[in-house]
């Protein structure tokens, strides 16, 4: 075999192999595409599911899809191999398409030389790809997968949280506890106890949160927590007020009064200790260190420090409670927003008699150891100052007013908006058809038979016979 | 390049493979013969090519065409160019078998009377059976043995015909009254059935200018019987690839009724048709200077081989379907490679 013949043989054998591979690839593709479609659709569903349940695991879905496609490729090859074209068959196809007059087969059989190689560009290749359909299928499936990967989707947990909100009372209590905890005003165990109760409520199925019993429980928890917070505020206010009085009138105070104030301070601090909401931080440590019996023996410096600490705690508590949505502190003795703790003057008769300051507070100018109208720690509450405003201003944002008789905006779909009695306007003088003249027995109505009863039986039978 | 493999045989004996040089030389000889015949018969190049292919394939040829188109001239020219003995028999209804095969004649030899066989016109290299369908079936059947076995048996004695022996029969497609259509068995003996087409104006003009009634054109001898025998031997040695043989088999099988491509067919082609296709394809390949037969060769001779072997049913004939149209449809629908392609691939238009 000459060199040229060897080159020709190599060229044609490569061409035959290429054709066989191309055809076999087509068979493999026709077996693989349906499987790939199934895998892609399943992958799309899996992608959406995984993204919905656990978004960070979505990348693994791609790995799974790739693995499934690879397995499908192997199965497709196994299925399609019975249809694969041998090189001999591809050779026939090639030589027939190129008009080589069976010279490739003959040369392969050792008869005659191999034909001269044909330039690729001038070669009529026996088969051509119909890419449109496979490409469209692959493109659609890829698009579906990418769509499933990119389409915005809420996670299942987020969706669940958004679907059913906790009852408003429970949310309020949570917010109160958070507020107190952020300001370090309440002892951790007290806060944890409340949170445990909230958790007990919310551990029930979300569908049951709005049942009557659950709402009742949440409301009770809210009232109980509010009551405890109010009690803590009263105790803090009472302790702060007593400490301030002791500090201000330490020397001038008679011994019985001083002892009464010390007892009041001790009682308030004991109530703080016993309350459901216990103070947190250094105030709690201070309360633990102080013996109620020793309160009367405190040095001026110690008393000043205690008063200062209690006043600071009261201010912080006031600020925190002010941020608690839905919480109403109510009337608490010694609670003044303006001066953050009014001090008795120590000079008036009331102070000297131990019956409370009779002068107005120098800081706020309104109270005497309390809110306006209060006469001091022993006088109880007085009348609050009256204020003028709109009669219909009920202290809320929304102003109520009488609804209009017909409010179209609020009308229900089947609601009758109005019923009006009326009559049609009838023209009495209009022509209503012939009434008289011309021998017409009755009034003419369109479509009515005019002769029904106008014929005698004999005439009727004559007419019937005629038409028969 | 010299071939190294042995060409398949038809008789069980290995034939020496044909070399390209031998194929070239044979094609040159065939070309000379073709040129000589084209000088005799104008405008019938395709007919001459098919007649030569038929001769090289050792086949008999049935020519169908109107009178005066040069069928006899072609046979005469062929015999002259090949320096072969040719005889012409005008078939008529009263023609007897003995008029063709020959008769024993009572002669006196050495004082004794005995029958001596007088060979008929069939004893020639080329026999022109003119209007063969006008003879009675009995006479037509007398041709069967001669055509198939290349011998004649008269009164128990078998007489071999001279080699080579070819029958070129003609039949007239018109004036069918009083004719005896050839039976299928006899039609099957003919390798080709060729339609002799009418001449166009240019050809007629050439005939008018170069021919004269009563004057036969001079035809040079281009080869002798030995050379013709060598060509016939070369044809046998042309390689028939198995894939081409498979194509022939599928093509013949497709003519059988019941197949997807044979609507309107009553009887399909016989195995003899497959052999005829193979032999004719080889001959055509040699004419084309090739040492192997190809799908193109099969397609080139398919109509001539199959048109008289496929019998259409009554419905198809009523609809005007012809065997030529059927064969053309088969050639379109039966590809060289019948394995299907995947849906994502399309076969190129060749």
PDB file of N, CA, C and O in Angstrom, chain B residues 1-34:
ATOM      1  N   UNK B   1      -3.514  -0.017  -8.329  1.00  0.00           N
ATOM      2  CA  UNK B   1      -3.149  -0.945  -7.271  1.00  0.00           C
ATOM      3  C   UNK B   1      -3.742  -2.306  -7.571  1.00  0.00           C
ATOM      4  O   UNK B   1      -4.901  -2.434  -7.899  1.00  0.00           O
ATOM      5  N   UNK B   2      -2.922  -3.317  -7.446  1.00  0.00           N
ATOM      6  CA  UNK B   2      -3.425  -4.661  -7.697  1.00  0.00           C
ATOM      7  C   UNK B   2      -4.264  -5.119  -6.529  1.00  0.00           C
ATOM      8  O   UNK B   2      -3.950  -4.878  -5.383  1.00  0.00           O
ATOM      9  N   UNK B   3      -5.350  -5.756  -6.855  1.00  0.00           N
ATOM     10  CA  UNK B   3      -6.231  -6.222  -5.786  1.00  0.00           C
ATOM     11  C   UNK B   3      -5.609  -7.417  -5.114  1.00  0.00           C
ATOM     12  O   UNK B   3      -4.970  -8.255  -5.732  1.00  0.00           O
ATOM     13  N   UNK B   4      -5.814  -7.507  -3.858  1.00  0.00           N
ATOM     14  CA  UNK B   4      -5.204  -8.593  -3.095  1.00  0.00           C
ATOM     15  C   UNK B   4      -6.211  -9.637  -2.667  1.00  0.00           C
ATOM     16  O   UNK B   4      -5.861 -10.736  -2.305  1.00  0.00           O
ATOM     17  N   UNK B   5      -7.481  -9.281  -2.704  1.00  0.00           N
ATOM     18  CA  UNK B   5      -8.460 -10.256  -2.231  1.00  0.00           C
ATOM     19  C   UNK B   5      -9.071 -10.987  -3.417  1.00  0.00           C
ATOM     20  O   UNK B   5      -8.950 -10.576  -4.558  1.00  0.00           O
ATOM     21  N   UNK B   6      -9.733 -12.046  -3.104  1.00  0.00           N
ATOM     22  CA  UNK B   6     -10.380 -12.850  -4.138  1.00  0.00           C
ATOM     23  C   UNK B   6     -11.831 -12.429  -4.271  1.00  0.00           C
ATOM     24  O   UNK B   6     -12.548 -12.311  -3.280  1.00  0.00           O
ATOM     25  N   UNK B   7     -12.241 -12.201  -5.493  1.00  0.00           N
ATOM     26  CA  UNK B   7     -13.622 -11.799  -5.719  1.00  0.00           C
ATOM     27  C   UNK B   7     -14.545 -12.971  -5.471  1.00  0.00           C
ATOM     28  O   UNK B   7     -14.195 -14.117  -5.750  1.00  0.00           O
ATOM     29  N   UNK B   8     -15.715 -12.727  -4.903  1.00  0.00           N
ATOM     30  CA  UNK B   8     -16.666 -13.822  -4.697  1.00  0.00           C
ATOM     31  C   UNK B   8     -17.038 -14.450  -6.031  1.00  0.00           C
ATOM     32  O   UNK B   8     -17.003 -13.819  -7.080  1.00  0.00           O
ATOM     33  N   UNK B   9     -17.396 -15.687  -5.989  1.00  0.00           N
ATOM     34  CA  UNK B   9     -17.714 -16.397  -7.218  1.00  0.00           C
ATOM     35  C   UNK B   9     -19.165 -16.796  -7.240  1.00  0.00           C
ATOM     36  O   UNK B   9     -19.842 -16.795  -6.222  1.00  0.00           O
ATOM     37  N   UNK B  10     -19.600 -17.144  -8.402  1.00  0.00           N
ATOM     38  CA  UNK B  10     -20.977 -17.615  -8.525  1.00  0.00           C
ATOM     39  C   UNK B  10     -21.032 -19.108  -8.768  1.00  0.00           C
ATOM     40  O   UNK B  10     -22.098 -19.698  -8.674  1.00  0.00           O
ATOM     41  N   UNK B  11     -19.912 -19.696  -9.073  1.00  0.00           N
ATOM     42  CA  UNK B  11     -19.932 -21.135  -9.365  1.00  0.00           C
ATOM     43  C   UNK B  11     -19.071 -21.933  -8.392  1.00  0.00           C
ATOM     44  O   UNK B  11     -18.769 -23.089  -8.632  1.00  0.00           O
ATOM     45  N   UNK B  12     -18.723 -21.297  -7.313  1.00  0.00           N
ATOM     46  CA  UNK B  12     -17.943 -22.024  -6.323  1.00  0.00           C
ATOM     47  C   UNK B  12     -16.461 -22.025  -6.569  1.00  0.00           C
ATOM     48  O   UNK B  12     -15.691 -22.451  -5.720  1.00  0.00           O
ATOM     49  N   UNK B  13     -16.025 -21.547  -7.715  1.00  0.00           N
ATOM     50  CA  UNK B  13     -14.588 -21.492  -7.997  1.00  0.00           C
ATOM     51  C   UNK B  13     -14.082 -20.081  -7.802  1.00  0.00           C
ATOM     52  O   UNK B  13     -14.754 -19.120  -8.154  1.00  0.00           O
ATOM     53  N   UNK B  14     -12.888 -20.028  -7.228  1.00  0.00           N
ATOM     54  CA  UNK B  14     -12.300 -18.713  -7.004  1.00  0.00           C
ATOM     55  C   UNK B  14     -11.858 -18.140  -8.345  1.00  0.00           C
ATOM     56  O   UNK B  14     -11.202 -18.809  -9.132  1.00  0.00           O
ATOM     57  N   UNK B  15     -12.262 -16.927  -8.582  1.00  0.00           N
ATOM     58  CA  UNK B  15     -11.854 -16.244  -9.800  1.00  0.00           C
ATOM     59  C   UNK B  15     -10.739 -15.278  -9.469  1.00  0.00           C
ATOM     60  O   UNK B  15     -10.760 -14.649  -8.417  1.00  0.00           O
ATOM     61  N   UNK B  16      -9.803 -15.196 -10.384  1.00  0.00           N
ATOM     62  CA  UNK B  16      -8.721 -14.234 -10.165  1.00  0.00           C
ATOM     63  C   UNK B  16      -9.315 -12.838 -10.166  1.00  0.00           C
ATOM     64  O   UNK B  16     -10.141 -12.519 -11.024  1.00  0.00           O
ATOM     65  N   UNK B  17      -8.944 -12.032  -9.186  1.00  0.00           N
ATOM     66  CA  UNK B  17      -9.542 -10.694  -9.136  1.00  0.00           C
ATOM     67  C   UNK B  17      -9.144  -9.875 -10.348  1.00  0.00           C
ATOM     68  O   UNK B  17      -8.066 -10.029 -10.894  1.00  0.00           O
ATOM     69  N   UNK B  18     -10.023  -9.017 -10.713  1.00  0.00           N
ATOM     70  CA  UNK B  18      -9.799  -8.162 -11.877  1.00  0.00           C
ATOM     71  C   UNK B  18      -8.924  -6.996 -11.455  1.00  0.00           C
ATOM     72  O   UNK B  18      -9.157  -6.375 -10.424  1.00  0.00           O
ATOM     73  N   UNK B  19      -7.915  -6.741 -12.240  1.00  0.00           N
ATOM     74  CA  UNK B  19      -7.066  -5.598 -11.915  1.00  0.00           C
ATOM     75  C   UNK B  19      -7.623  -4.351 -12.580  1.00  0.00           C
ATOM     76  O   UNK B  19      -8.415  -4.430 -13.525  1.00  0.00           O
ATOM     77  N   UNK B  20      -7.197  -3.246 -12.069  1.00  0.00           N
ATOM     78  CA  UNK B  20      -7.681  -1.987 -12.641  1.00  0.00           C
ATOM     79  C   UNK B  20      -7.217  -1.828 -14.085  1.00  0.00           C
ATOM     80  O   UNK B  20      -7.916  -1.253 -14.923  1.00  0.00           O
ATOM     81  N   UNK B  21      -6.006  -2.330 -14.349  1.00  0.00           N
ATOM     82  CA  UNK B  21      -5.493  -2.238 -15.724  1.00  0.00           C
ATOM     83  C   UNK B  21      -6.352  -3.052 -16.673  1.00  0.00           C
ATOM     84  O   UNK B  21      -6.690  -2.608 -17.772  1.00  0.00           O
ATOM     85  N   UNK B  22      -6.741  -4.218 -16.206  1.00  0.00           N
ATOM     86  CA  UNK B  22      -7.619  -5.042 -17.044  1.00  0.00           C
ATOM     87  C   UNK B  22      -8.968  -4.361 -17.242  1.00  0.00           C
ATOM     88  O   UNK B  22      -9.536  -4.404 -18.345  1.00  0.00           O
ATOM     89  N   UNK B  23      -9.437  -3.738 -16.177  1.00  0.00           N
ATOM     90  CA  UNK B  23     -10.724  -3.043 -16.300  1.00  0.00           C
ATOM     91  C   UNK B  23     -10.620  -1.890 -17.286  1.00  0.00           C
ATOM     92  O   UNK B  23     -11.540  -1.639 -18.081  1.00  0.00           O
ATOM     93  N   UNK B  24      -9.486  -1.201 -17.249  1.00  0.00           N
ATOM     94  CA  UNK B  24      -9.284  -0.085 -18.184  1.00  0.00           C
ATOM     95  C   UNK B  24      -9.282  -0.591 -19.623  1.00  0.00           C
ATOM     96  O   UNK B  24      -9.935  -0.022 -20.511  1.00  0.00           O
ATOM     97  N   UNK B  25      -8.536  -1.678 -19.847  1.00  0.00           N
ATOM     98  CA  UNK B  25      -8.449  -2.235 -21.206  1.00  0.00           C
ATOM     99  C   UNK B  25      -9.809  -2.705 -21.694  1.00  0.00           C
ATOM    100  O   UNK B  25     -10.208  -2.469 -22.845  1.00  0.00           O
ATOM    101  N   UNK B  26     -10.550  -3.353 -20.781  1.00  0.00           N
ATOM    102  CA  UNK B  26     -11.874  -3.839 -21.157  1.00  0.00           C
ATOM    103  C   UNK B  26     -12.789  -2.679 -21.486  1.00  0.00           C
ATOM    104  O   UNK B  26     -13.549  -2.719 -22.470  1.00  0.00           O
ATOM    105  N   UNK B  27     -12.695  -1.632 -20.670  1.00  0.00           N
ATOM    106  CA  UNK B  27     -13.554  -0.476 -20.907  1.00  0.00           C
ATOM    107  C   UNK B  27     -13.222   0.177 -22.246  1.00  0.00           C
ATOM    108  O   UNK B  27     -14.112   0.674 -22.949  1.00  0.00           O
ATOM    109  N   UNK B  28     -11.936   0.160 -22.611  1.00  0.00           N
ATOM    110  CA  UNK B  28     -11.562   0.722 -23.919  1.00  0.00           C
ATOM    111  C   UNK B  28     -12.205  -0.089 -25.044  1.00  0.00           C
ATOM    112  O   UNK B  28     -12.727   0.477 -26.026  1.00  0.00           O
ATOM    113  N   UNK B  29     -12.137  -1.408 -24.932  1.00  0.00           N
ATOM    114  CA  UNK B  29     -12.752  -2.256 -25.953  1.00  0.00           C
ATOM    115  C   UNK B  29     -14.249  -2.003 -26.045  1.00  0.00           C
ATOM    116  O   UNK B  29     -14.824  -1.884 -27.124  1.00  0.00           O
ATOM    117  N   UNK B  30     -14.857  -1.907 -24.877  1.00  0.00           N
ATOM    118  CA  UNK B  30     -16.310  -1.657 -24.852  1.00  0.00           C
ATOM    119  C   UNK B  30     -16.611  -0.292 -25.471  1.00  0.00           C
ATOM    120  O   UNK B  30     -17.598  -0.125 -26.194  1.00  0.00           O
ATOM    121  N   UNK B  31     -15.741   0.645 -25.196  1.00  0.00           N
ATOM    122  CA  UNK B  31     -15.924   1.976 -25.762  1.00  0.00           C
ATOM    123  C   UNK B  31     -15.865   1.944 -27.280  1.00  0.00           C
ATOM    124  O   UNK B  31     -16.648   2.645 -27.953  1.00  0.00           O
ATOM    125  N   UNK B  32     -14.958   1.146 -27.820  1.00  0.00           N
ATOM    126  CA  UNK B  32     -14.864   1.026 -29.281  1.00  0.00           C
ATOM    127  C   UNK B  32     -16.138   0.407 -29.854  1.00  0.00           C
ATOM    128  O   UNK B  32     -16.663   0.866 -30.872  1.00  0.00           O
ATOM    129  N   UNK B  33     -16.632  -0.622 -29.175  1.00  0.00           N
ATOM    130  CA  UNK B  33     -17.868  -1.262 -29.631  1.00  0.00           C
ATOM    131  C   UNK B  33     -19.030  -0.276 -29.589  1.00  0.00           C
ATOM    132  O   UNK B  33     -19.833  -0.185 -30.531  1.00  0.00           O
ATOM    133  N   UNK B  34     -19.086   0.481 -28.517  1.00  0.00           N
ATOM    134  CA  UNK B  34     -20.166   1.460 -28.359  1.00  0.00           C
ATOM    135  C   UNK B  34     -20.088   2.515 -29.460  1.00  0.00           C
ATOM    136  O   UNK B  34     -21.118   2.903 -30.048  1.00  0.00           O
TER     137      UNK B  34
END
